Coordinates of C-alpha atoms in Angstrom, one line a residue:
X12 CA -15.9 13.4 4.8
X13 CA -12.7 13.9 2.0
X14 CA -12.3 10.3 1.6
X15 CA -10.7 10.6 -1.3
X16 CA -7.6 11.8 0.9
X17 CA -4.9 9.4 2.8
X18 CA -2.3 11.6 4.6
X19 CA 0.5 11.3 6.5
X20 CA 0.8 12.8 10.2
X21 CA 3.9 15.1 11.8
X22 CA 4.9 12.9 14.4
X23 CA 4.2 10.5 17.5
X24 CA 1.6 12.7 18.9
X25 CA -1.1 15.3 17.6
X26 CA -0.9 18.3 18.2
X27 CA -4.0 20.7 18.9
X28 CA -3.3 22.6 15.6
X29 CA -3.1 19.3 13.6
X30 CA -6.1 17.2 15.8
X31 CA -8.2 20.7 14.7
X32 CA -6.7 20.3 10.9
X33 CA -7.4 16.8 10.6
X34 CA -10.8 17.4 11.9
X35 CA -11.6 20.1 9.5
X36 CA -10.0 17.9 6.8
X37 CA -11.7 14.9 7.2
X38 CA -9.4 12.5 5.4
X39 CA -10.7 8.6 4.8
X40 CA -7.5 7.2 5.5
X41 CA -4.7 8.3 7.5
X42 CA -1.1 6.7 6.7
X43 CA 1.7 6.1 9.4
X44 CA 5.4 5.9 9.0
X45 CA 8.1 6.0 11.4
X46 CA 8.5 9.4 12.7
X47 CA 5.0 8.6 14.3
X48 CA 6.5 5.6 16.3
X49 CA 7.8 6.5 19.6
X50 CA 6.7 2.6 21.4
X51 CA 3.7 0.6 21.1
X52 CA 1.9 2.5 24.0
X53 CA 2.1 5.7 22.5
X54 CA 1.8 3.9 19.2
X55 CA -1.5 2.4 19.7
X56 CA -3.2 6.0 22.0
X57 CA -2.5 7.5 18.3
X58 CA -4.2 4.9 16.7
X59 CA -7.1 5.5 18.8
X60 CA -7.2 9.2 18.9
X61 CA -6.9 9.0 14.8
X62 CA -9.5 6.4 15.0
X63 CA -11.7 8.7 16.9
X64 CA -12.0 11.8 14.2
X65 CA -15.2 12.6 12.5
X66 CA -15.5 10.0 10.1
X67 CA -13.0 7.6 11.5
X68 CA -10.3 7.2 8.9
X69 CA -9.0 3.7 8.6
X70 CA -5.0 3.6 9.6
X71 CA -2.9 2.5 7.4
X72 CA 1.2 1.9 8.0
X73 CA 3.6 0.1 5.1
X74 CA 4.7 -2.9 6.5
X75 CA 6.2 -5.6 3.8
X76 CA 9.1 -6.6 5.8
X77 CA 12.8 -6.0 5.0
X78 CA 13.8 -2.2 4.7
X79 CA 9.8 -1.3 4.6
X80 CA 9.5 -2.0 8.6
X81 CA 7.8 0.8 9.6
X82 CA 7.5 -1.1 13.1
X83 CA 11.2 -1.9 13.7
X84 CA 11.9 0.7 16.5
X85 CA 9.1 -1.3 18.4
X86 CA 10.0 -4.8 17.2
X87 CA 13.0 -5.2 15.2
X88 CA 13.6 -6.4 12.1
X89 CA 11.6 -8.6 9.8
X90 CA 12.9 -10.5 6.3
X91 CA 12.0 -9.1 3.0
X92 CA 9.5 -10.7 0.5
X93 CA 12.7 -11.9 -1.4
X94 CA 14.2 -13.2 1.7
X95 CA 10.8 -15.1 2.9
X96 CA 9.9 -16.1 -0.8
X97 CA 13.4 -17.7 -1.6
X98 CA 12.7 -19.7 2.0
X99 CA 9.6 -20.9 1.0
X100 CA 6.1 -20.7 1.6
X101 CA 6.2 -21.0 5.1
X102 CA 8.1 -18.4 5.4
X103 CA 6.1 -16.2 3.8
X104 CA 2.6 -17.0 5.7
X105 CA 4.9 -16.3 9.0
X106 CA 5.9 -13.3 7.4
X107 CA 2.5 -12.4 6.7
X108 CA 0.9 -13.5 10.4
X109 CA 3.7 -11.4 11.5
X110 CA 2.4 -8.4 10.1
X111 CA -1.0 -9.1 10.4
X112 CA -0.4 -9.6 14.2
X113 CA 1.2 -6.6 15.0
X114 CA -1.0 -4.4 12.8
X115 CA -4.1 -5.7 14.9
X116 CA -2.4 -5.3 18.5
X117 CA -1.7 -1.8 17.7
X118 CA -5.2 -1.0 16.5
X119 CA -4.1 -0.5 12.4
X120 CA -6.7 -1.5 10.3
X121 CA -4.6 -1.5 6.8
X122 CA -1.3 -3.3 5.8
X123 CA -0.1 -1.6 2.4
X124 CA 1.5 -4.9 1.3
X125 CA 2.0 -7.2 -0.4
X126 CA 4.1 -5.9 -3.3
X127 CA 3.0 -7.5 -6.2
X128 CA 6.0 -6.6 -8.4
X129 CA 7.6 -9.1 -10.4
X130 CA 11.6 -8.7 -9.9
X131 CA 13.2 -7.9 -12.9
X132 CA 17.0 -7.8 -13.9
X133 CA 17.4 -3.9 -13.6
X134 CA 14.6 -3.0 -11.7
X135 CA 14.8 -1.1 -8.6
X136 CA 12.4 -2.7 -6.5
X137 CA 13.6 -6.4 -6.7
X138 CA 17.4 -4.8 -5.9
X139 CA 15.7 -3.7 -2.9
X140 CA 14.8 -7.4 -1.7
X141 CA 10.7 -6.2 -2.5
X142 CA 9.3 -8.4 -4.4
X143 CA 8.6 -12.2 -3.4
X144 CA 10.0 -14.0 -7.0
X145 CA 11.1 -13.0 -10.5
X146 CA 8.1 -14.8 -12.3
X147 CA 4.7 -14.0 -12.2
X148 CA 3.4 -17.1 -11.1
X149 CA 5.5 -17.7 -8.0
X150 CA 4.5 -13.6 -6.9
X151 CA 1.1 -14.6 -7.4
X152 CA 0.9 -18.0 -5.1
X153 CA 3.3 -16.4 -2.8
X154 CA 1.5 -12.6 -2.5
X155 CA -1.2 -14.5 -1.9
X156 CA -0.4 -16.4 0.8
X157 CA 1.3 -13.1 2.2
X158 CA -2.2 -11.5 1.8
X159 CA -4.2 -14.0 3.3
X160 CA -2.1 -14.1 6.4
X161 CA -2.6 -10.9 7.0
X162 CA -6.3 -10.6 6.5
X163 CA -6.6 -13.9 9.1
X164 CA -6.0 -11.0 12.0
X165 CA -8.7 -8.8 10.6
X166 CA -6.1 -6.6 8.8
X167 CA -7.0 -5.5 5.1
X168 CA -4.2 -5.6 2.5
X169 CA -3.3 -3.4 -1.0
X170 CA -1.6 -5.2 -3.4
X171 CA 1.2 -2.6 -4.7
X172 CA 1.8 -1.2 -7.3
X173 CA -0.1 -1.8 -10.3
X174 CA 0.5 -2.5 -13.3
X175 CA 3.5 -4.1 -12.5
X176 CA 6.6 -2.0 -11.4
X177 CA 9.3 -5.1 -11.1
X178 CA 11.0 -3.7 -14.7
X179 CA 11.0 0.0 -13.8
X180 CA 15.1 0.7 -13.8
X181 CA 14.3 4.3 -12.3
X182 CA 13.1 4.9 -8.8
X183 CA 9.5 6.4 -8.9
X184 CA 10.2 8.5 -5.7
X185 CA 12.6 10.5 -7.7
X186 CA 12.1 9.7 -11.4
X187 CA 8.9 8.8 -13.7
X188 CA 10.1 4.9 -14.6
X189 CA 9.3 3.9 -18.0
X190 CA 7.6 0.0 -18.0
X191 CA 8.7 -3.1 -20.2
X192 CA 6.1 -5.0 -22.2
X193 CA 6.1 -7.6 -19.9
X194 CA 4.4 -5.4 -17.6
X195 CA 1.1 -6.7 -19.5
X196 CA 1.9 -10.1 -18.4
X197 CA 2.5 -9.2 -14.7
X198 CA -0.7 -6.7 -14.7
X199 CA -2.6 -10.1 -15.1
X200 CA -1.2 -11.0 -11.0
X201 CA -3.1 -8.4 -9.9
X202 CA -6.5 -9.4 -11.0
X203 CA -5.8 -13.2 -10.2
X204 CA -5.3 -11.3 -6.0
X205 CA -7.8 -8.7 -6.6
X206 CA -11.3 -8.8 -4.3
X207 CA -13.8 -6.3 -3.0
X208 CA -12.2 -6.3 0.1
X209 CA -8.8 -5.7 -0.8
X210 CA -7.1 -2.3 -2.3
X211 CA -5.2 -2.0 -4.9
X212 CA -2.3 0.6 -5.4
X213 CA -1.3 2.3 -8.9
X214 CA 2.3 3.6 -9.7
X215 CA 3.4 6.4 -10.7
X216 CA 5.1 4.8 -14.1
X217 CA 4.7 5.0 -18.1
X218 CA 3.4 1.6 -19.3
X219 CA 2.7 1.7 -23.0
X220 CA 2.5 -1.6 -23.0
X221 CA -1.1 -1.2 -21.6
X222 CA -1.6 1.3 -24.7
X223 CA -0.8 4.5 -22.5
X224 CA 2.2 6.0 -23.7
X225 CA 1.7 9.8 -22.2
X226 CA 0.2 9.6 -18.9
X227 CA 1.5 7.5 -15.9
X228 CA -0.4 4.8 -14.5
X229 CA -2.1 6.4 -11.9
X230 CA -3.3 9.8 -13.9
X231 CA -4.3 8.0 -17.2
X232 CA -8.0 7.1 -17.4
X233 CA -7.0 4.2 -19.7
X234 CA -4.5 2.3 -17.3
X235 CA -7.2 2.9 -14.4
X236 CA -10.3 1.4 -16.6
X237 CA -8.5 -1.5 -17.6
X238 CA -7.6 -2.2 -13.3
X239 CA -11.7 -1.9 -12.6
X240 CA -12.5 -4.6 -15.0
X241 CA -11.2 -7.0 -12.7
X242 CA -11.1 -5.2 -9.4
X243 CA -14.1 -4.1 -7.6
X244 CA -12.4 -3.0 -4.6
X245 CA -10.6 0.5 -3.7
X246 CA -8.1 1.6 -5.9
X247 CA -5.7 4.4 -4.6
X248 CA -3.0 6.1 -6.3
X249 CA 0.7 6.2 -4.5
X250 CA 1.5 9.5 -2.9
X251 CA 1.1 12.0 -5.6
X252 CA 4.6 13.8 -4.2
X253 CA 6.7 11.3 -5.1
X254 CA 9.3 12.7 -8.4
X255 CA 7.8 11.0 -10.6
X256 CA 4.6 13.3 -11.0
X257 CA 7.0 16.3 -10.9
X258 CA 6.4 17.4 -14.6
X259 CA 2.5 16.7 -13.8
X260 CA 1.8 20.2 -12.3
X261 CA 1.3 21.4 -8.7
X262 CA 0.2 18.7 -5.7
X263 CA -2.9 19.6 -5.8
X264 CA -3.6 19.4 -9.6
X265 CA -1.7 15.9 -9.9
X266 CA -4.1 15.0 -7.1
X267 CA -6.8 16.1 -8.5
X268 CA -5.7 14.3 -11.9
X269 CA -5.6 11.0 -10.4
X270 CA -9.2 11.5 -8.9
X271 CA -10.3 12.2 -12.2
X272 CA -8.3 9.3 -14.2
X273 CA -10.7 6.6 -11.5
X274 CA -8.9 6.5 -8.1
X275 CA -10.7 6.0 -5.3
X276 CA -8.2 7.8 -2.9
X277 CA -4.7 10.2 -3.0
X278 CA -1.8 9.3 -0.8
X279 CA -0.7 12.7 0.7
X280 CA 2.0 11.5 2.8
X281 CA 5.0 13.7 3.7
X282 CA 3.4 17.5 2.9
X283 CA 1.4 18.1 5.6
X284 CA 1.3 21.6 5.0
X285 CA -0.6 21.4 1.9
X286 CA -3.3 18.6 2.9
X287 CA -5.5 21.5 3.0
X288 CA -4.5 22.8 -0.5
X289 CA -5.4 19.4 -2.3
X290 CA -8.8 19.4 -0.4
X291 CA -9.9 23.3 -1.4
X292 CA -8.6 22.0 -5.1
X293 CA -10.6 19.0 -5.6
X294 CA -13.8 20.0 -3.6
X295 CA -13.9 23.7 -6.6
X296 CA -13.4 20.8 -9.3
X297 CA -16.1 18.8 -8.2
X298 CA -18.4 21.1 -7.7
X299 CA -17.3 22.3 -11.6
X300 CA -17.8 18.6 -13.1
X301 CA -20.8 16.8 -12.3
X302 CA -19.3 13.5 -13.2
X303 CA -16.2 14.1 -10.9
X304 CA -18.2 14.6 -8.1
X305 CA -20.6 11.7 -8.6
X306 CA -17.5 9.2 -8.9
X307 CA -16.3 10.3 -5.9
X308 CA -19.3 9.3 -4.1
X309 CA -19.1 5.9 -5.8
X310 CA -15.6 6.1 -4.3
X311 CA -16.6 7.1 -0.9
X312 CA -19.3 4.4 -0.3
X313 CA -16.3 1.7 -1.9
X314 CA -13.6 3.2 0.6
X315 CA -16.3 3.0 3.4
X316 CA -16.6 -1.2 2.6
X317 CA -13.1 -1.3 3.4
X318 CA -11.0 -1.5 6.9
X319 CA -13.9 0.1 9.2
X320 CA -13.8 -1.8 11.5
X321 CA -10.6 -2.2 14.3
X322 CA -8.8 -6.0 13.6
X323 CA -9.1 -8.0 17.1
X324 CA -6.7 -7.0 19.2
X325 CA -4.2 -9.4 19.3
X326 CA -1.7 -9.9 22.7
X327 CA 1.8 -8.4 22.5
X328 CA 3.4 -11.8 23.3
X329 CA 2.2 -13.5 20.6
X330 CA 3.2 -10.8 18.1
X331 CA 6.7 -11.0 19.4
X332 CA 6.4 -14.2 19.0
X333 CA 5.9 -14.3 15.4
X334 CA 8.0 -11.6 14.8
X335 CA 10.6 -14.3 15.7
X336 CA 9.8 -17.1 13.8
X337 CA 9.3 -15.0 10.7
X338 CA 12.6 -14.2 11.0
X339 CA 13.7 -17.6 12.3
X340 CA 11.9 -19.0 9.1
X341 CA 13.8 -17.1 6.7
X342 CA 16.9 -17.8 8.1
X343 CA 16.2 -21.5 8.3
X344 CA 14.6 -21.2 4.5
X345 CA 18.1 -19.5 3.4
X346 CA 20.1 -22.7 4.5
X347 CA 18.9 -24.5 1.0
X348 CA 17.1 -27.4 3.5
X349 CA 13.8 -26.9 1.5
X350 CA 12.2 -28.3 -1.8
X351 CA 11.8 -26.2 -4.8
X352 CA 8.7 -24.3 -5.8
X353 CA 7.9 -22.6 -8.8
X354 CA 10.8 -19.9 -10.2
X355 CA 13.3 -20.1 -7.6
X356 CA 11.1 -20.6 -5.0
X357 CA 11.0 -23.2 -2.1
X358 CA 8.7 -25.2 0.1
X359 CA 9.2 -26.3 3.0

């Protein structure tokens, strides 16, 4: 089994060139996005049949509320982290139960949330709505809450994106952001969430603050180390497509570069057609470097720990309804009817 590999799929359905791909492949994770929602029925059969290749690959979607809904052709729209943390924390645990729900009804072991980004004045993320305050503290108590809602259902969690990408005024998909100091403060967050049984997810940003002033986050060896003192659970890096690896050579090599900086895992999630490619790479290297190849076998037998087993299955009625009072929450939160708590954020 490549568990060092997390990949997308092409659509709703496999299929029998991709089933057979997949099956040589071997991935340990496989990630879902909205092309491969159709409705829950078909939804969860792909779940299953994903579920059911050699190896079983946990399943993974991104589901933080807001614009990252991955699940909103199938049940509508929930509030962002910024919407639900500015309500309270109420808000945000029905936020969390929301996601954790649905996750579990549809078979998905993994939730790759909560965001644990501090919003910063010119960073991208919090513009978005994405992160749940603009201090440290109040992302910590309120990505944790967020975090242990979802685990309740049986769901595992990542806490995104390490080391902190709240001050990053460029957008990592297209551009390699370059970190503040104050990303040392907010790297802290992390290990205050961090367990064995959670992930954690490293950007692809510059943060010399961390004393790494060359390599991003998730290909420097330094950034990676100083994340494993406090975290002893899986630690993937984002999908190695994204711009901001684009002066980091080909897929494949900036794959294999964040296997050899300490990830546990590669997200692979939009080019499908060179899943293969990244495989035949980092299998030649390993079997070139000893030491590559036995930390990827400490990194399979950490990814296997994690999300192997399928959440409870939760009924569809009682996801729906805390899909609604999430969102009936937030808008309640947004009246200004609760009490303050912590930087700007309230409690009901």
């Amino acid at each position: 089994m490549n568990a060092y590999l997390c990949c997308g799929v092409a659509g709703s359905e496999l299929s029998g060139e991709e089933r057979e791909a997949l099956r040589r492949l071997e991935p340990g994770g496989v990630i879902l996005f909205a092309r491969n929602v159709a409705d829950r029925y078909q939804l969860a059969a792909l779940v299953a049949e994903l579920h059911a290749l050699p190896g079983r690959p946990y399943v993974a979607v991104d589901l933080e509320g807001g614009r990252v809904n991955r699940l909103r052709g199938v049940l509508g729209e929930l509030p962002s982290a910024a919407q639900a943390g500015q309500a309270g924390v109420a808000a945000v645990a029905a936020l969390g139960r929301a996601a954790g729900a649905a996750c579990a009804s549809l078979g998905i072991d993994v939730d790759l949330a909560p965001v644990v980004d501090v919003a910063r004045h010119g960073g991208w993320l919090g513009a978005e709505g994405r992160c749940f305050a603009s201090e440290p503290a109040g992302v910590a108590a309120l990505a944790a809450v967020f975090a242990e809602a979802v685990e309740s259902y049986g769901v595992g969690v990542c806490l995104k994106h390490y080391p902190g990408l709240g001050s990053g005024g460029v957008y990592s998909h297209q551009a390699l952001p370059l970190l503040g100091e104050e990303v040392a403060q907010e790297a802290r967050v992390f290990a205050r969430l961090s367990s064995e049984r959670r992930a954690v997810m490293v950007a692809h940003a510059l943060a010399p603050a961390l004393g790494e002033a060359f390599a991003p986050a998730s290909l420097s060896r330094r950034v990676v180390a100083t994340l494993r003192r406090t975290h002893g659970g899986p630690v993937l890096a984002d999908d190695v497509e994204m711009g901001a690896l684009a002066s980091y050579g080909s897929l494949p090599e900036r794959a294999a570069a964040a296997l050899a900086a300490g990830c546990d895992q590669v997200l692979v999630c939009n080019a499908l057609e060179q899943r293969s490619e990244v495989v035949a790479y980092v299998q030649r290297w390993r079997r070139r470097e000893p030491a590559l190849d036995s930390a990827l076998r400490a990194s399979a037998a950490r990814l296997a720990r994690f999300a192997r087993v399928t959440p409870p299955a939760v009924p569809w009625g009682v996801v729906e309804e805390l899909w609604e009072r999430a969102r009936y929450l937030a808008a309640a939160g947004a009246t200004g009817n609760a009490r303050a708590f912590g930087d700007g954020v309230t409690e009901t």
